[in-house]
Amino acid sequence: MVELPLRKSSGLEESLSLKQLAFCHEYMIDKNPIFAYIRAGYLGRGKVAEKESSRLLKLTKIQTKLQELKAQESSQVLDLPRRVVKEFEKIAFSRSPNLIENFGEGSNDNNLQAAIREIQVTQTDITLSMHDKSRALQALAQISGLNHDLNFALATLRKYGLHLYQENGTWLLSDEQHHNDIQLIESEVEEENS
């Protein structure tokens, strides 16, 4: 059963009974009105649960609340990638000296706390294990596209003084040393005009 918020978040919730509010929250779990009806604490089972849950779903105030909950759910889903990247950044860019300096002071630095995998305390020692920084950096590189084949190819070209760029739909390779542009790939429009 879903734990309901202690504070009401909108005026709409004031017009819903506690069971109706519970029904809405339970419905969001699996979108099954009959199971939501039963989990919300209604007593009907079988055909009664089927009929009453259908009736509840048709109520305007229930539909409005479900739309509100769906919007909240969508914003949380859309926010998830940003939160994942933020956690990887905390691990990847954490600095051990900052951790050591602030450890005795009971640091409330969330970035440092996120980087700690485990703390073991014995009578004589305190051992800190950190999350794998290189894995976090690799994950960030993958997410940001730094590990993409094109980026590797461009980096290799730059290493040898060459720059690949696109101008007016045409890919050009610029030799940094001689400033000669070599046309590699023409756009489809230019090919059709030939």
Short mmCIF file of C-alpha atoms in Angstrom, two decimals:
data_model
loop_
_atom_site.label_atom_id
_atom_site.label_comp_id
_atom_site.label_asym_id
_atom_site.label_seq_id
_atom_site.Cartn_x
_atom_site.Cartn_y
_atom_site.Cartn_z
CA MET A 1 0.00 0.00 0.00
CA VAL A 2 1.27 3.48 -0.89
CA GLU A 3 2.19 5.83 1.93
CA LEU A 4 0.15 9.00 1.55
CA PRO A 5 1.68 12.44 2.06
CA LEU A 6 0.99 14.00 5.45
CA ARG A 7 0.43 17.44 3.97
CA LYS A 8 -2.08 17.99 1.25
CA SER A 9 -0.41 19.37 -1.87
CA SER A 10 -3.42 20.92 -3.58
CA GLY A 11 -6.95 22.11 -2.93
CA LEU A 12 -8.17 19.16 -4.98
CA GLU A 13 -7.06 16.70 -2.31
CA GLU A 14 -9.35 18.41 0.19
CA SER A 15 -12.35 17.40 -1.94
CA LEU A 16 -11.19 13.77 -2.13
CA SER A 17 -11.81 11.35 0.70
CA LEU A 18 -8.76 9.57 2.11
CA LYS A 19 -9.81 6.38 0.34
CA GLN A 20 -10.25 8.20 -2.96
CA LEU A 21 -6.82 9.77 -2.56
CA ALA A 22 -5.37 6.36 -1.71
CA PHE A 23 -7.13 4.92 -4.78
CA CYS A 24 -5.43 7.52 -6.99
CA HIS A 25 -1.98 6.77 -5.57
CA GLU A 26 -2.54 3.02 -5.78
CA TYR A 27 -3.82 3.32 -9.35
CA MET A 28 -0.55 4.99 -10.38
CA ILE A 29 1.40 1.87 -9.33
CA ASP A 30 0.09 -0.54 -11.97
CA LYS A 31 -2.83 1.32 -13.61
CA ASN A 32 -5.16 -1.49 -12.52
CA PRO A 33 -8.34 0.07 -11.09
CA ILE A 34 -9.59 -3.11 -9.38
CA PHE A 35 -6.33 -3.74 -7.53
CA ALA A 36 -6.08 -0.03 -6.69
CA TYR A 37 -9.62 -0.14 -5.29
CA ILE A 38 -8.79 -3.10 -3.03
CA ARG A 39 -5.38 -1.75 -1.94
CA ALA A 40 -6.96 1.62 -1.11
CA GLY A 41 -8.99 -0.12 1.59
CA TYR A 42 -12.39 -0.46 -0.06
CA LEU A 43 -14.22 -3.59 1.06
CA GLY A 44 -15.84 -4.73 -2.20
CA ARG A 45 -14.36 -7.67 -4.10
CA GLY A 46 -15.03 -9.34 -7.44
CA LYS A 47 -17.83 -7.73 -9.47
CA VAL A 48 -18.40 -5.08 -6.80
CA ALA A 49 -14.74 -4.00 -6.94
CA GLU A 50 -14.88 -3.98 -10.74
CA LYS A 51 -18.04 -1.84 -10.83
CA GLU A 52 -17.00 0.57 -8.06
CA SER A 53 -13.45 1.04 -9.34
CA SER A 54 -14.88 1.86 -12.77
CA ARG A 55 -17.25 4.37 -11.15
CA LEU A 56 -14.38 5.99 -9.26
CA LEU A 57 -12.34 6.34 -12.44
CA LYS A 58 -15.18 8.25 -14.09
CA LEU A 59 -15.32 10.90 -11.35
CA THR A 60 -13.94 14.24 -12.54
CA LYS A 61 -12.06 14.90 -9.31
CA ILE A 62 -10.40 11.46 -9.54
CA GLN A 63 -9.43 12.08 -13.18
CA THR A 64 -8.02 15.49 -12.25
CA LYS A 65 -5.96 14.02 -9.42
CA LEU A 66 -4.68 11.23 -11.68
CA GLN A 67 -3.60 13.82 -14.26
CA GLU A 68 -1.76 15.72 -11.51
CA LEU A 69 0.00 12.53 -10.38
CA LYS A 70 0.91 11.63 -13.98
CA ALA A 71 2.45 15.09 -14.46
CA GLN A 72 4.51 14.65 -11.28
CA GLU A 73 5.60 11.20 -12.43
CA SER A 74 6.62 12.53 -15.85
CA SER A 75 8.69 15.33 -14.37
CA GLN A 76 10.47 12.83 -12.12
CA VAL A 77 11.21 10.54 -15.07
CA LEU A 78 12.51 13.45 -17.14
CA ASP A 79 14.66 14.58 -14.21
CA LEU A 80 16.24 11.15 -13.73
CA PRO A 81 19.01 11.44 -16.38
CA ARG A 82 20.12 14.77 -14.89
CA ARG A 83 20.23 13.25 -11.42
CA VAL A 84 22.23 10.23 -12.64
CA VAL A 85 24.80 12.49 -14.30
CA LYS A 86 24.99 14.62 -11.16
CA GLU A 87 25.76 11.54 -9.01
CA PHE A 88 28.47 10.39 -11.42
CA GLU A 89 29.94 13.91 -11.32
CA LYS A 90 30.06 13.84 -7.52
CA ILE A 91 32.11 10.65 -7.64
CA ALA A 92 34.25 11.54 -10.65
CA PHE A 93 35.26 15.00 -9.43
CA SER A 94 35.57 14.33 -5.71
CA ARG A 95 38.93 15.11 -4.17
CA SER A 96 40.44 12.99 -1.42
CA PRO A 97 42.23 15.94 0.26
CA ASN A 98 38.86 17.65 0.76
CA LEU A 99 37.53 14.49 2.35
CA ILE A 100 40.48 14.16 4.72
CA GLU A 101 40.35 17.84 5.69
CA ASN A 102 36.64 17.76 6.47
CA PHE A 103 36.29 14.23 7.86
CA GLY A 104 36.85 15.08 11.52
CA GLU A 105 34.50 18.04 11.34
CA GLY A 106 31.50 15.91 10.37
CA SER A 107 31.29 17.42 6.90
CA ASN A 108 27.83 17.85 5.43
CA ASP A 109 29.24 18.17 1.91
CA ASN A 110 26.91 16.02 -0.21
CA ASN A 111 29.52 15.73 -2.96
CA LEU A 112 32.02 14.19 -0.57
CA GLN A 113 29.43 11.95 1.02
CA ALA A 114 28.34 10.66 -2.39
CA ALA A 115 31.93 9.68 -3.21
CA ILE A 116 32.23 7.45 -0.12
CA ARG A 117 31.33 3.82 -0.74
CA GLU A 118 31.97 2.48 2.75
CA ILE A 119 33.23 3.57 6.16
CA GLN A 120 34.65 0.99 8.57
CA VAL A 121 35.30 2.09 12.13
CA THR A 122 37.27 0.00 14.60
CA GLN A 123 38.61 0.96 18.01
CA THR A 124 41.90 2.08 16.49
CA ASP A 125 41.21 2.89 12.84
CA ILE A 126 38.78 4.51 10.47
CA THR A 127 38.88 3.12 6.94
CA LEU A 128 37.18 4.88 4.05
CA SER A 129 36.48 3.19 0.73
CA MET A 130 35.66 5.46 -2.17
CA HIS A 131 33.52 4.72 -5.22
CA ASP A 132 35.58 3.99 -8.32
CA LYS A 133 36.47 7.39 -9.76
CA SER A 134 37.66 6.02 -13.11
CA ARG A 135 34.39 4.12 -13.66
CA ALA A 136 32.44 7.30 -12.93
CA LEU A 137 34.60 9.21 -15.43
CA GLN A 138 34.09 6.47 -18.01
CA ALA A 139 30.33 6.59 -17.47
CA LEU A 140 30.32 10.38 -17.88
CA ALA A 141 32.42 10.08 -21.05
CA GLN A 142 29.95 7.53 -22.42
CA ILE A 143 26.90 9.64 -21.53
CA SER A 144 28.39 12.82 -23.00
CA GLY A 145 29.51 11.08 -26.20
CA LEU A 146 33.23 11.53 -25.62
CA ASN A 147 33.72 7.81 -26.33
CA HIS A 148 31.96 8.04 -29.68
CA ASP A 149 33.95 6.81 -32.70
CA LEU A 150 33.66 10.19 -34.43
CA ASN A 151 35.26 11.93 -31.45
CA PHE A 152 38.13 9.42 -31.48
CA ALA A 153 38.60 9.98 -35.22
CA LEU A 154 38.58 13.77 -34.82
CA ALA A 155 41.06 13.56 -31.96
CA THR A 156 43.37 11.40 -34.09
CA LEU A 157 43.18 13.88 -36.97
CA ARG A 158 43.95 16.79 -34.62
CA LYS A 159 46.91 14.85 -33.26
CA TYR A 160 48.39 14.97 -36.78
CA GLY A 161 47.51 18.63 -37.37
CA LEU A 162 44.37 18.02 -39.40
CA HIS A 163 40.91 19.44 -38.74
CA LEU A 164 37.69 18.04 -40.15
CA TYR A 165 34.79 20.44 -40.32
CA GLN A 166 31.53 20.94 -42.19
CA GLU A 167 30.83 24.02 -44.26
CA ASN A 168 27.72 24.54 -46.41
CA GLY A 169 26.84 20.85 -46.30
CA THR A 170 30.35 19.82 -47.34
CA TRP A 171 32.91 18.09 -45.17
CA LEU A 172 36.34 19.71 -45.42
CA LEU A 173 39.71 18.63 -44.12
CA SER A 174 42.03 21.47 -43.23
CA ASP A 175 45.77 20.93 -43.04
CA GLU A 176 46.83 23.20 -40.22
CA GLN A 177 50.40 23.47 -41.54
CA HIS A 178 49.64 24.45 -45.14
CA HIS A 179 46.11 25.82 -44.71
CA ASN A 180 44.98 23.77 -47.69
CA ASP A 181 41.38 22.69 -47.69
CA ILE A 182 40.70 19.32 -49.24
CA GLN A 183 37.15 18.57 -50.20
CA LEU A 184 36.25 15.11 -48.90
CA ILE A 185 32.52 14.68 -49.23
CA GLU A 186 30.22 16.88 -51.26
CA SER A 187 26.67 17.50 -50.23
CA GLU A 188 23.89 15.70 -52.05
CA VAL A 189 22.76 18.95 -53.65
CA GLU A 190 26.14 19.50 -55.31
CA GLU A 191 26.21 15.90 -56.55
CA GLU A 192 22.81 16.27 -58.18
CA ASN A 193 23.86 19.46 -59.99
CA SER A 194 26.85 17.69 -61.62
#
